[in-house]
Amino acid sequence: KNEVEQSPQNLTAQEGEFITINCSYSVGISALHWLQQHPGGGIVSLFMLSSGKKKHGRLIATINIQEKHSSLHITASHPRDSAVYICAALLGAQKLVFGQGTRLTINP
Amino acid sequence: DGGITQSPKYLFRKEGQNVTLSCEQNLNHDAMYWYRQDPGQGLRLIYYSQIVNDFQKGDIAEGYSVSREKKESFPLTVTSAQKNPTAFYLCASSSQYNSPLHFGNGTRLTVT
């Protein structure tokens, strides 16, 4: 079992829908990253959080340390949000463990 | 604009040849990382460096080598000892361990 598990692996939705991607981890972490990978392969860091909630535009990331769970939400989804979303858990000082990614497709 | 540049975007090599992937950053970041991405798997750490002239093996360092002679540059050599070198390689940097990562656009290596 991976230390970081994402669900779902694939998600297809219609434009405008509210999207939730989940990330669960099995060990204690010092921070959690949410990343976005576009079809060309480049990766952009969306959030890094260690508690509570962060918001940037239509994106919201939450983390529950006790439950070892984080969610990424997208409000009013748009086709340009189509990408692979990756969570990565920072274990201790240096080790980042990545989830397998969630492939999101938003249809117009 | 500051960022990380990986080159080339696509690279083709014959089996048995060593190949070096370039990674340059102008973000003044101390830490740099090399990751490998295979279909259906999460990114895996190959090597990382926290400071010039120092680097550590990651989870899958066998068959790879790196150098960190300058703060801005962290090239990765895929040697002939790497059994399955065909993959997508991503370079990243951060100002310190607990800060956001900045990624390059990746190099897709195909070895035949």
PDB file of N, CA, C and O in Angstrom, chain A residues 2-77:
ATOM      1  N   ASN A   2       0.575   2.195  -0.921  1.00  0.00           N
ATOM      2  CA  ASN A   2       1.342   3.414  -0.951  1.00  0.00           C
ATOM      3  C   ASN A   2       1.092   4.238   0.300  1.00  0.00           C
ATOM      4  O   ASN A   2       0.014   4.200   0.881  1.00  0.00           O
ATOM      5  N   GLU A   3       2.124   5.005   0.673  1.00  0.00           N
ATOM      6  CA  GLU A   3       1.964   5.888   1.824  1.00  0.00           C
ATOM      7  C   GLU A   3       1.005   7.032   1.523  1.00  0.00           C
ATOM      8  O   GLU A   3       0.427   7.621   2.443  1.00  0.00           O
ATOM      9  N   VAL A   4       0.859   7.380   0.252  1.00  0.00           N
ATOM     10  CA  VAL A   4      -0.051   8.446  -0.166  1.00  0.00           C
ATOM     11  C   VAL A   4      -0.993   7.896  -1.230  1.00  0.00           C
ATOM     12  O   VAL A   4      -0.541   7.388  -2.251  1.00  0.00           O
ATOM     13  N   GLU A   5      -2.264   7.986  -0.965  1.00  0.00           N
ATOM     14  CA  GLU A   5      -3.275   7.469  -1.885  1.00  0.00           C
ATOM     15  C   GLU A   5      -4.206   8.585  -2.304  1.00  0.00           C
ATOM     16  O   GLU A   5      -4.705   9.335  -1.453  1.00  0.00           O
ATOM     17  N   GLN A   6      -4.452   8.652  -3.608  1.00  0.00           N
ATOM     18  CA  GLN A   6      -5.386   9.646  -4.120  1.00  0.00           C
ATOM     19  C   GLN A   6      -6.627   8.974  -4.665  1.00  0.00           C
ATOM     20  O   GLN A   6      -6.571   7.866  -5.183  1.00  0.00           O
ATOM     21  N   SER A   7      -7.735   9.689  -4.589  1.00  0.00           N
ATOM     22  CA  SER A   7      -8.971   9.206  -5.213  1.00  0.00           C
ATOM     23  C   SER A   7      -9.801  10.388  -5.679  1.00  0.00           C
ATOM     24  O   SER A   7      -9.785  11.454  -5.040  1.00  0.00           O
ATOM     25  N   PRO A   8     -10.527  10.228  -6.794  1.00  0.00           N
ATOM     26  CA  PRO A   8     -10.439   9.074  -7.680  1.00  0.00           C
ATOM     27  C   PRO A   8      -9.194   9.139  -8.554  1.00  0.00           C
ATOM     28  O   PRO A   8      -8.503  10.139  -8.558  1.00  0.00           O
ATOM     29  N   GLN A   9      -8.919   8.097  -9.302  1.00  0.00           N
ATOM     30  CA  GLN A   9      -7.781   8.108 -10.226  1.00  0.00           C
ATOM     31  C   GLN A   9      -8.124   8.914 -11.468  1.00  0.00           C
ATOM     32  O   GLN A   9      -7.251   9.559 -12.053  1.00  0.00           O
ATOM     33  N   ASN A  10      -9.376   8.814 -11.879  1.00  0.00           N
ATOM     34  CA  ASN A  10      -9.866   9.560 -13.032  1.00  0.00           C
ATOM     35  C   ASN A  10     -11.204  10.193 -12.679  1.00  0.00           C
ATOM     36  O   ASN A  10     -12.016   9.569 -11.993  1.00  0.00           O
ATOM     37  N   LEU A  11     -11.413  11.403 -13.173  1.00  0.00           N
ATOM     38  CA  LEU A  11     -12.653  12.116 -12.895  1.00  0.00           C
ATOM     39  C   LEU A  11     -13.034  12.937 -14.113  1.00  0.00           C
ATOM     40  O   LEU A  11     -12.230  13.730 -14.598  1.00  0.00           O
ATOM     41  N   THR A  12     -14.239  12.706 -14.599  1.00  0.00           N
ATOM     42  CA  THR A  12     -14.765  13.479 -15.720  1.00  0.00           C
ATOM     43  C   THR A  12     -16.017  14.202 -15.247  1.00  0.00           C
ATOM     44  O   THR A  12     -16.879  13.596 -14.593  1.00  0.00           O
ATOM     45  N   ALA A  13     -16.097  15.487 -15.541  1.00  0.00           N
ATOM     46  CA  ALA A  13     -17.230  16.287 -15.095  1.00  0.00           C
ATOM     47  C   ALA A  13     -17.589  17.316 -16.158  1.00  0.00           C
ATOM     48  O   ALA A  13     -16.835  17.535 -17.106  1.00  0.00           O
ATOM     49  N   GLN A  14     -18.737  17.914 -15.984  1.00  0.00           N
ATOM     50  CA  GLN A  14     -19.188  18.958 -16.900  1.00  0.00           C
ATOM     51  C   GLN A  14     -18.750  20.321 -16.373  1.00  0.00           C
ATOM     52  O   GLN A  14     -18.624  20.529 -15.152  1.00  0.00           O
ATOM     53  N   GLU A  15     -18.539  21.225 -17.302  1.00  0.00           N
ATOM     54  CA  GLU A  15     -18.170  22.589 -16.940  1.00  0.00           C
ATOM     55  C   GLU A  15     -19.151  23.145 -15.910  1.00  0.00           C
ATOM     56  O   GLU A  15     -20.364  22.987 -16.040  1.00  0.00           O
ATOM     57  N   GLY A  16     -18.613  23.785 -14.892  1.00  0.00           N
ATOM     58  CA  GLY A  16     -19.435  24.391 -13.857  1.00  0.00           C
ATOM     59  C   GLY A  16     -19.597  23.544 -12.609  1.00  0.00           C
ATOM     60  O   GLY A  16     -19.996  24.060 -11.565  1.00  0.00           O
ATOM     61  N   GLU A  17     -19.284  22.261 -12.711  1.00  0.00           N
ATOM     62  CA  GLU A  17     -19.461  21.383 -11.547  1.00  0.00           C
ATOM     63  C   GLU A  17     -18.413  21.666 -10.475  1.00  0.00           C
ATOM     64  O   GLU A  17     -17.303  22.130 -10.752  1.00  0.00           O
ATOM     65  N   PHE A  18     -18.766  21.335  -9.252  1.00  0.00           N
ATOM     66  CA  PHE A  18     -17.872  21.425  -8.100  1.00  0.00           C
ATOM     67  C   PHE A  18     -17.072  20.120  -8.040  1.00  0.00           C
ATOM     68  O   PHE A  18     -17.631  19.032  -8.060  1.00  0.00           O
ATOM     69  N   ILE A  19     -15.769  20.250  -7.976  1.00  0.00           N
ATOM     70  CA  ILE A  19     -14.873  19.090  -8.052  1.00  0.00           C
ATOM     71  C   ILE A  19     -14.183  18.874  -6.705  1.00  0.00           C
ATOM     72  O   ILE A  19     -13.729  19.837  -6.074  1.00  0.00           O
ATOM     73  N   THR A  20     -14.077  17.629  -6.299  1.00  0.00           N
ATOM     74  CA  THR A  20     -13.310  17.276  -5.103  1.00  0.00           C
ATOM     75  C   THR A  20     -12.372  16.134  -5.417  1.00  0.00           C
ATOM     76  O   THR A  20     -12.778  15.098  -5.948  1.00  0.00           O
ATOM     77  N   ILE A  21     -11.109  16.319  -5.071  1.00  0.00           N
ATOM     78  CA  ILE A  21     -10.081  15.277  -5.206  1.00  0.00           C
ATOM     79  C   ILE A  21      -9.529  15.022  -3.809  1.00  0.00           C
ATOM     80  O   ILE A  21      -9.243  15.966  -3.069  1.00  0.00           O
ATOM     81  N   ASN A  22      -9.402  13.761  -3.482  1.00  0.00           N
ATOM     82  CA  ASN A  22      -9.005  13.385  -2.132  1.00  0.00           C
ATOM     83  C   ASN A  22      -7.600  12.803  -2.066  1.00  0.00           C
ATOM     84  O   ASN A  22      -7.134  12.160  -3.016  1.00  0.00           O
ATOM     85  N   CYS A  23      -6.950  13.024  -0.923  1.00  0.00           N
ATOM     86  CA  CYS A  23      -5.600  12.509  -0.696  1.00  0.00           C
ATOM     87  C   CYS A  23      -5.518  12.025   0.742  1.00  0.00           C
ATOM     88  O   CYS A  23      -5.799  12.794   1.674  1.00  0.00           O
ATOM     89  N   SER A  24      -5.171  10.756   0.909  1.00  0.00           N
ATOM     90  CA  SER A  24      -5.005  10.197   2.244  1.00  0.00           C
ATOM     91  C   SER A  24      -3.579   9.710   2.406  1.00  0.00           C
ATOM     92  O   SER A  24      -2.980   9.205   1.452  1.00  0.00           O
ATOM     93  N   TYR A  25      -3.049   9.849   3.594  1.00  0.00           N
ATOM     94  CA  TYR A  25      -1.678   9.425   3.850  1.00  0.00           C
ATOM     95  C   TYR A  25      -1.647   8.630   5.140  1.00  0.00           C
ATOM     96  O   TYR A  25      -2.492   8.791   6.011  1.00  0.00           O
ATOM     97  N   SER A  26      -0.657   7.772   5.253  1.00  0.00           N
ATOM     98  CA  SER A  26      -0.671   6.798   6.348  1.00  0.00           C
ATOM     99  C   SER A  26       0.339   7.113   7.445  1.00  0.00           C
ATOM    100  O   SER A  26       0.400   6.415   8.448  1.00  0.00           O
ATOM    101  N   VAL A  27       1.140   8.134   7.268  1.00  0.00           N
ATOM    102  CA  VAL A  27       2.171   8.453   8.257  1.00  0.00           C
ATOM    103  C   VAL A  27       2.066   9.927   8.624  1.00  0.00           C
ATOM    104  O   VAL A  27       1.367  10.701   7.974  1.00  0.00           O
ATOM    105  N   GLY A  28       2.773  10.296   9.714  1.00  0.00           N
ATOM    106  CA  GLY A  28       2.792  11.703  10.098  1.00  0.00           C
ATOM    107  C   GLY A  28       3.540  12.535   9.078  1.00  0.00           C
ATOM    108  O   GLY A  28       4.523  12.088   8.509  1.00  0.00           O
ATOM    109  N   ILE A  29       3.028  13.736   8.807  1.00  0.00           N
ATOM    110  CA  ILE A  29       3.665  14.592   7.811  1.00  0.00           C
ATOM    111  C   ILE A  29       3.928  15.966   8.404  1.00  0.00           C
ATOM    112  O   ILE A  29       3.310  16.364   9.391  1.00  0.00           O
ATOM    113  N   SER A  30       4.840  16.704   7.774  1.00  0.00           N
ATOM    114  CA  SER A  30       5.067  18.083   8.200  1.00  0.00           C
ATOM    115  C   SER A  30       4.380  19.076   7.263  1.00  0.00           C
ATOM    116  O   SER A  30       4.159  20.223   7.646  1.00  0.00           O
ATOM    117  N   ALA A  31       4.044  18.639   6.060  1.00  0.00           N
ATOM    118  CA  ALA A  31       3.315  19.511   5.126  1.00  0.00           C
ATOM    119  C   ALA A  31       2.787  18.656   3.984  1.00  0.00           C
ATOM    120  O   ALA A  31       3.250  17.535   3.760  1.00  0.00           O
ATOM    121  N   LEU A  32       1.819  19.211   3.254  1.00  0.00           N
ATOM    122  CA  LEU A  32       1.281  18.510   2.096  1.00  0.00           C
ATOM    123  C   LEU A  32       1.206  19.487   0.932  1.00  0.00           C
ATOM    124  O   LEU A  32       0.783  20.637   1.092  1.00  0.00           O
ATOM    125  N   HIS A  33       1.651  19.013  -0.233  1.00  0.00           N
ATOM    126  CA  HIS A  33       1.628  19.818  -1.445  1.00  0.00           C
ATOM    127  C   HIS A  33       0.505  19.336  -2.360  1.00  0.00           C
ATOM    128  O   HIS A  33       0.259  18.140  -2.463  1.00  0.00           O
ATOM    129  N   TRP A  34      -0.117  20.275  -3.037  1.00  0.00           N
ATOM    130  CA  TRP A  34      -0.991  19.964  -4.167  1.00  0.00           C
ATOM    131  C   TRP A  34      -0.351  20.564  -5.416  1.00  0.00           C
ATOM    132  O   TRP A  34       0.022  21.749  -5.437  1.00  0.00           O
ATOM    133  N   LEU A  35      -0.227  19.717  -6.446  1.00  0.00           N
ATOM    134  CA  LEU A  35       0.438  20.097  -7.681  1.00  0.00           C
ATOM    135  C   LEU A  35      -0.501  19.857  -8.850  1.00  0.00           C
ATOM    136  O   LEU A  35      -1.390  19.012  -8.786  1.00  0.00           O
ATOM    137  N   GLN A  36      -0.273  20.626  -9.927  1.00  0.00           N
ATOM    138  CA  GLN A  36      -1.068  20.468 -11.144  1.00  0.00           C
ATOM    139  C   GLN A  36      -0.121  20.184 -12.301  1.00  0.00           C
ATOM    140  O   GLN A  36       0.845  20.930 -12.521  1.00  0.00           O
ATOM    141  N   GLN A  37      -0.391  19.101 -13.048  1.00  0.00           N
ATOM    142  CA  GLN A  37       0.443  18.739 -14.188  1.00  0.00           C
ATOM    143  C   GLN A  37      -0.399  18.802 -15.453  1.00  0.00           C
ATOM    144  O   GLN A  37      -1.378  18.079 -15.597  1.00  0.00           O
ATOM    145  N   HIS A  38       0.007  19.669 -16.390  1.00  0.00           N
ATOM    146  CA  HIS A  38      -0.715  19.823 -17.638  1.00  0.00           C
ATOM    147  C   HIS A  38      -0.217  18.814 -18.668  1.00  0.00           C
ATOM    148  O   HIS A  38       0.852  18.198 -18.479  1.00  0.00           O
ATOM    149  N   PRO A  39      -0.974  18.631 -19.757  1.00  0.00           N
ATOM    150  CA  PRO A  39      -0.623  17.591 -20.733  1.00  0.00           C
ATOM    151  C   PRO A  39       0.808  17.651 -21.236  1.00  0.00           C
ATOM    152  O   PRO A  39       1.397  16.623 -21.537  1.00  0.00           O
ATOM    153  N   GLY A  40       1.388  18.836 -21.305  1.00  0.00           N
ATOM    154  CA  GLY A  40       2.774  18.922 -21.765  1.00  0.00           C
ATOM    155  C   GLY A  40       3.768  18.358 -20.775  1.00  0.00           C
ATOM    156  O   GLY A  40       4.924  18.092 -21.134  1.00  0.00           O
ATOM    157  N   GLY A  41       3.358  18.171 -19.533  1.00  0.00           N
ATOM    158  CA  GLY A  41       4.211  17.553 -18.536  1.00  0.00           C
ATOM    159  C   GLY A  41       4.700  18.473 -17.436  1.00  0.00           C
ATOM    160  O   GLY A  41       5.060  18.003 -16.364  1.00  0.00           O
ATOM    161  N   GLY A  42       4.718  19.769 -17.682  1.00  0.00           N
ATOM    162  CA  GLY A  42       5.181  20.686 -16.659  1.00  0.00           C
ATOM    163  C   GLY A  42       4.280  20.676 -15.435  1.00  0.00           C
ATOM    164  O   GLY A  42       3.070  20.447 -15.532  1.00  0.00           O
ATOM    165  N   ILE A  43       4.874  20.878 -14.277  1.00  0.00           N
ATOM    166  CA  ILE A  43       4.127  20.822 -13.016  1.00  0.00           C
ATOM    167  C   ILE A  43       4.167  22.187 -12.347  1.00  0.00           C
ATOM    168  O   ILE A  43       5.213  22.839 -12.286  1.00  0.00           O
ATOM    169  N   VAL A  44       3.011  22.588 -11.826  1.00  0.00           N
ATOM    170  CA  VAL A  44       2.887  23.848 -11.107  1.00  0.00           C
ATOM    171  C   VAL A  44       2.458  23.552  -9.679  1.00  0.00           C
ATOM    172  O   VAL A  44       1.570  22.715  -9.455  1.00  0.00           O
ATOM    173  N   SER A  45       3.084  24.201  -8.729  1.00  0.00           N
ATOM    174  CA  SER A  45       2.691  24.042  -7.334  1.00  0.00           C
ATOM    175  C   SER A  45       1.460  24.897  -7.068  1.00  0.00           C
ATOM    176  O   SER A  45       1.463  26.104  -7.336  1.00  0.00           O
ATOM    177  N   LEU A  46       0.401  24.252  -6.551  1.00  0.00           N
ATOM    178  CA  LEU A  46      -0.831  24.981  -6.259  1.00  0.00           C
ATOM    179  C   LEU A  46      -0.869  25.439  -4.806  1.00  0.00           C
ATOM    180  O   LEU A  46      -1.173  26.592  -4.513  1.00  0.00           O
ATOM    181  N   PHE A  47      -0.630  24.517  -3.911  1.00  0.00           N
ATOM    182  CA  PHE A  47      -0.704  24.804  -2.480  1.00  0.00           C
ATOM    183  C   PHE A  47       0.344  23.997  -1.728  1.00  0.00           C
ATOM    184  O   PHE A  47       0.712  22.912  -2.145  1.00  0.00           O
ATOM    185  N   MET A  48       0.784  24.570  -0.625  1.00  0.00           N
ATOM    186  CA  MET A  48       1.499  23.808   0.387  1.00  0.00           C
ATOM    187  C   MET A  48       0.841  24.161   1.712  1.00  0.00           C
ATOM    188  O   MET A  48       0.719  25.344   2.045  1.00  0.00           O
ATOM    189  N   LEU A  49       0.357  23.152   2.425  1.00  0.00           N
ATOM    190  CA  LEU A  49      -0.324  23.450   3.677  1.00  0.00           C
ATOM    191  C   LEU A  49       0.000  22.411   4.732  1.00  0.00           C
ATOM    192  O   LEU A  49       0.309  21.255   4.417  1.00  0.00           O
ATOM    193  N   SER A  50      -0.039  22.847   5.970  1.00  0.00           N
ATOM    194  CA  SER A  50       0.222  21.941   7.089  1.00  0.00           C
ATOM    195  C   SER A  50      -0.954  21.912   8.056  1.00  0.00           C
ATOM    196  O   SER A  50      -0.987  21.076   8.952  1.00  0.00           O
ATOM    197  N   SER A  51      -1.914  22.813   7.871  1.00  0.00           N
ATOM    198  CA  SER A  51      -3.115  22.788   8.699  1.00  0.00           C
ATOM    199  C   SER A  51      -4.189  23.642   8.035  1.00  0.00           C
ATOM    200  O   SER A  51      -3.879  24.515   7.209  1.00  0.00           O
ATOM    201  N   GLY A  52      -5.435  23.348   8.391  1.00  0.00           N
ATOM    202  CA  GLY A  52      -6.537  24.217   7.988  1.00  0.00           C
ATOM    203  C   GLY A  52      -6.848  24.208   6.514  1.00  0.00           C
ATOM    204  O   GLY A  52      -7.035  23.167   5.900  1.00  0.00           O
ATOM    205  N   LYS A  53      -6.927  25.378   5.959  1.00  0.00           N
ATOM    206  CA  LYS A  53      -7.479  25.564   4.624  1.00  0.00           C
ATOM    207  C   LYS A  53      -6.756  26.708   3.936  1.00  0.00           C
ATOM    208  O   LYS A  53      -6.369  27.693   4.574  1.00  0.00           O
ATOM    209  N   LYS A  54      -6.574  26.559   2.608  1.00  0.00           N
ATOM    210  CA  LYS A  54      -6.038  27.650   1.804  1.00  0.00           C
ATOM    211  C   LYS A  54      -6.903  27.811   0.561  1.00  0.00           C
ATOM    212  O   LYS A  54      -7.426  26.835   0.028  1.00  0.00           O
ATOM    213  N   LYS A  55      -6.999  29.049   0.083  1.00  0.00           N
ATOM    214  CA  LYS A  55      -7.833  29.333  -1.087  1.00  0.00           C
ATOM    215  C   LYS A  55      -7.060  30.214  -2.041  1.00  0.00           C
ATOM    216  O   LYS A  55      -6.369  31.153  -1.644  1.00  0.00           O
ATOM    217  N   HIS A  56      -7.178  29.863  -3.337  1.00  0.00           N
ATOM    218  CA  HIS A  56      -6.578  30.701  -4.366  1.00  0.00           C
ATOM    219  C   HIS A  56      -7.504  30.672  -5.569  1.00  0.00           C
ATOM    220  O   HIS A  56      -7.590  29.676  -6.282  1.00  0.00           O
ATOM    221  N   GLY A  57      -8.201  31.775  -5.765  1.00  0.00           N
ATOM    222  CA  GLY A  57      -9.157  31.817  -6.868  1.00  0.00           C
ATOM    223  C   GLY A  57     -10.252  30.801  -6.665  1.00  0.00           C
ATOM    224  O   GLY A  57     -10.918  30.777  -5.624  1.00  0.00           O
ATOM    225  N   ARG A  58     -10.436  29.925  -7.653  1.00  0.00           N
ATOM    226  CA  ARG A  58     -11.484  28.894  -7.563  1.00  0.00           C
ATOM    227  C   ARG A  58     -10.988  27.613  -6.893  1.00  0.00           C
ATOM    228  O   ARG A  58     -11.726  26.632  -6.805  1.00  0.00           O
ATOM    229  N   LEU A  59      -9.769  27.604  -6.453  1.00  0.00           N
ATOM    230  CA  LEU A  59      -9.186  26.404  -5.837  1.00  0.00           C
ATOM    231  C   LEU A  59      -9.148  26.549  -4.325  1.00  0.00           C
ATOM    232  O   LEU A  59      -8.790  27.610  -3.808  1.00  0.00           O
ATOM    233  N   ILE A  60      -9.512  25.464  -3.648  1.00  0.00           N
ATOM    234  CA  ILE A  60      -9.484  25.433  -2.186  1.00  0.00           C
ATOM    235  C   ILE A  60      -8.828  24.130  -1.776  1.00  0.00           C
ATOM    236  O   ILE A  60      -9.175  23.060  -2.285  1.00  0.00           O
ATOM    237  N   ALA A  61      -7.876  24.197  -0.854  1.00  0.00           N
ATOM    238  CA  ALA A  61      -7.253  22.990  -0.317  1.00  0.00           C
ATOM    239  C   ALA A  61      -7.487  22.956   1.185  1.00  0.00           C
ATOM    240  O   ALA A  61      -7.359  23.977   1.862  1.00  0.00           O
ATOM    241  N   THR A  62      -7.848  21.790   1.678  1.00  0.00           N
ATOM    242  CA  THR A  62      -8.052  21.602   3.110  1.00  0.00           C
ATOM    243  C   THR A  62      -7.226  20.422   3.581  1.00  0.00           C
ATOM    244  O   THR A  62      -6.892  19.524   2.801  1.00  0.00           O
ATOM    245  N   ILE A  63      -6.896  20.430   4.846  1.00  0.00           N
ATOM    246  CA  ILE A  63      -6.180  19.299   5.417  1.00  0.00           C
ATOM    247  C   ILE A  63      -6.674  19.043   6.832  1.00  0.00           C
ATOM    248  O   ILE A  63      -6.933  19.991   7.579  1.00  0.00           O
ATOM    249  N   ASN A  64      -6.857  17.777   7.167  1.00  0.00           N
ATOM    250  CA  ASN A  64      -7.234  17.350   8.518  1.00  0.00           C
ATOM    251  C   ASN A  64      -6.120  16.465   9.024  1.00  0.00           C
ATOM    252  O   ASN A  64      -5.997  15.299   8.626  1.00  0.00           O
ATOM    253  N   ILE A  65      -5.288  17.025   9.879  1.00  0.00           N
ATOM    254  CA  ILE A  65      -4.103  16.303  10.340  1.00  0.00           C
ATOM    255  C   ILE A  65      -4.487  15.046  11.125  1.00  0.00           C
ATOM    256  O   ILE A  65      -3.861  13.992  10.971  1.00  0.00           O
ATOM    257  N   GLN A  66      -5.521  15.153  11.957  1.00  0.00           N
ATOM    258  CA  GLN A  66      -5.924  14.005  12.791  1.00  0.00           C
ATOM    259  C   GLN A  66      -6.379  12.841  11.925  1.00  0.00           C
ATOM    260  O   GLN A  66      -6.074  11.685  12.200  1.00  0.00           O
ATOM    261  N   GLU A  67      -7.118  13.162  10.860  1.00  0.00           N
ATOM    262  CA  GLU A  67      -7.641  12.106   9.992  1.00  0.00           C
ATOM    263  C   GLU A  67      -6.667  11.750   8.873  1.00  0.00           C
ATOM    264  O   GLU A  67      -6.961  10.860   8.065  1.00  0.00           O
ATOM    265  N   LYS A  68      -5.549  12.423   8.789  1.00  0.00           N
ATOM    266  CA  LYS A  68      -4.544  12.165   7.739  1.00  0.00           C
ATOM    267  C   LYS A  68      -5.198  12.230   6.354  1.00  0.00           C
ATOM    268  O   LYS A  68      -5.068  11.306   5.534  1.00  0.00           O
ATOM    269  N   HIS A  69      -5.839  13.342   6.090  1.00  0.00           N
ATOM    270  CA  HIS A  69      -6.601  13.475   4.864  1.00  0.00           C
ATOM    271  C   HIS A  69      -6.578  14.925   4.389  1.00  0.00           C
ATOM    272  O   HIS A  69      -6.663  15.863   5.187  1.00  0.00           O
ATOM    273  N   SER A  70      -6.460  15.068   3.067  1.00  0.00           N
ATOM    274  CA  SER A  70      -6.519  16.395   2.461  1.00  0.00           C
ATOM    275  C   SER A  70      -7.425  16.337   1.250  1.00  0.00           C
ATOM    276  O   SER A  70      -7.551  15.287   0.597  1.00  0.00           O
ATOM    277  N   SER A  71      -8.078  17.444   0.945  1.00  0.00           N
ATOM    278  CA  SER A  71      -8.915  17.540  -0.240  1.00  0.00           C
ATOM    279  C   SER A  71      -8.560  18.789  -1.035  1.00  0.00           C
ATOM    280  O   SER A  71      -8.179  19.818  -0.468  1.00  0.00           O
ATOM    281  N   LEU A  72      -8.693  18.647  -2.342  1.00  0.00           N
ATOM    282  CA  LEU A  72      -8.570  19.796  -3.248  1.00  0.00           C
ATOM    283  C   LEU A  72      -9.924  19.979  -3.904  1.00  0.00           C
ATOM    284  O   LEU A  72     -10.479  19.032  -4.473  1.00  0.00           O
ATOM    285  N   HIS A  73     -10.462  21.181  -3.800  1.00  0.00           N
ATOM    286  CA  HIS A  73     -11.755  21.488  -4.397  1.00  0.00           C
ATOM    287  C   HIS A  73     -11.580  22.525  -5.499  1.00  0.00           C
ATOM    288  O   HIS A  73     -10.760  23.444  -5.375  1.00  0.00           O
ATOM    289  N   ILE A  74     -12.361  22.351  -6.541  1.00  0.00           N
ATOM    290  CA  ILE A  74     -12.405  23.345  -7.618  1.00  0.00           C
ATOM    291  C   ILE A  74     -13.862  23.777  -7.769  1.00  0.00           C
ATOM    292  O   ILE A  74     -14.735  22.945  -8.013  1.00  0.00           O
ATOM    293  N   THR A  75     -14.104  25.061  -7.599  1.00  0.00           N
ATOM    294  CA  THR A  75     -15.474  25.567  -7.785  1.00  0.00           C
ATOM    295  C   THR A  75     -15.632  26.072  -9.218  1.00  0.00           C
ATOM    296  O   THR A  75     -14.650  26.486  -9.853  1.00  0.00           O
ATOM    297  N   ALA A  76     -16.858  25.997  -9.727  1.00  0.00           N
ATOM    298  CA  ALA A  76     -17.167  26.479 -11.082  1.00  0.00           C
ATOM    299  C   ALA A  76     -16.131  25.984 -12.079  1.00  0.00           C
ATOM    300  O   ALA A  76     -15.463  26.774 -12.766  1.00  0.00           O
ATOM    301  N   SER A  77     -15.962  24.667 -12.168  1.00  0.00           N
ATOM    302  CA  SER A  77     -14.896  24.076 -12.987  1.00  0.00           C
ATOM    303  C   SER A  77     -15.031  24.497 -14.458  1.00  0.00           C
ATOM    304  O   SER A  77     -16.119  24.767 -14.972  1.00  0.00           O
TER     305      SER A  77
END
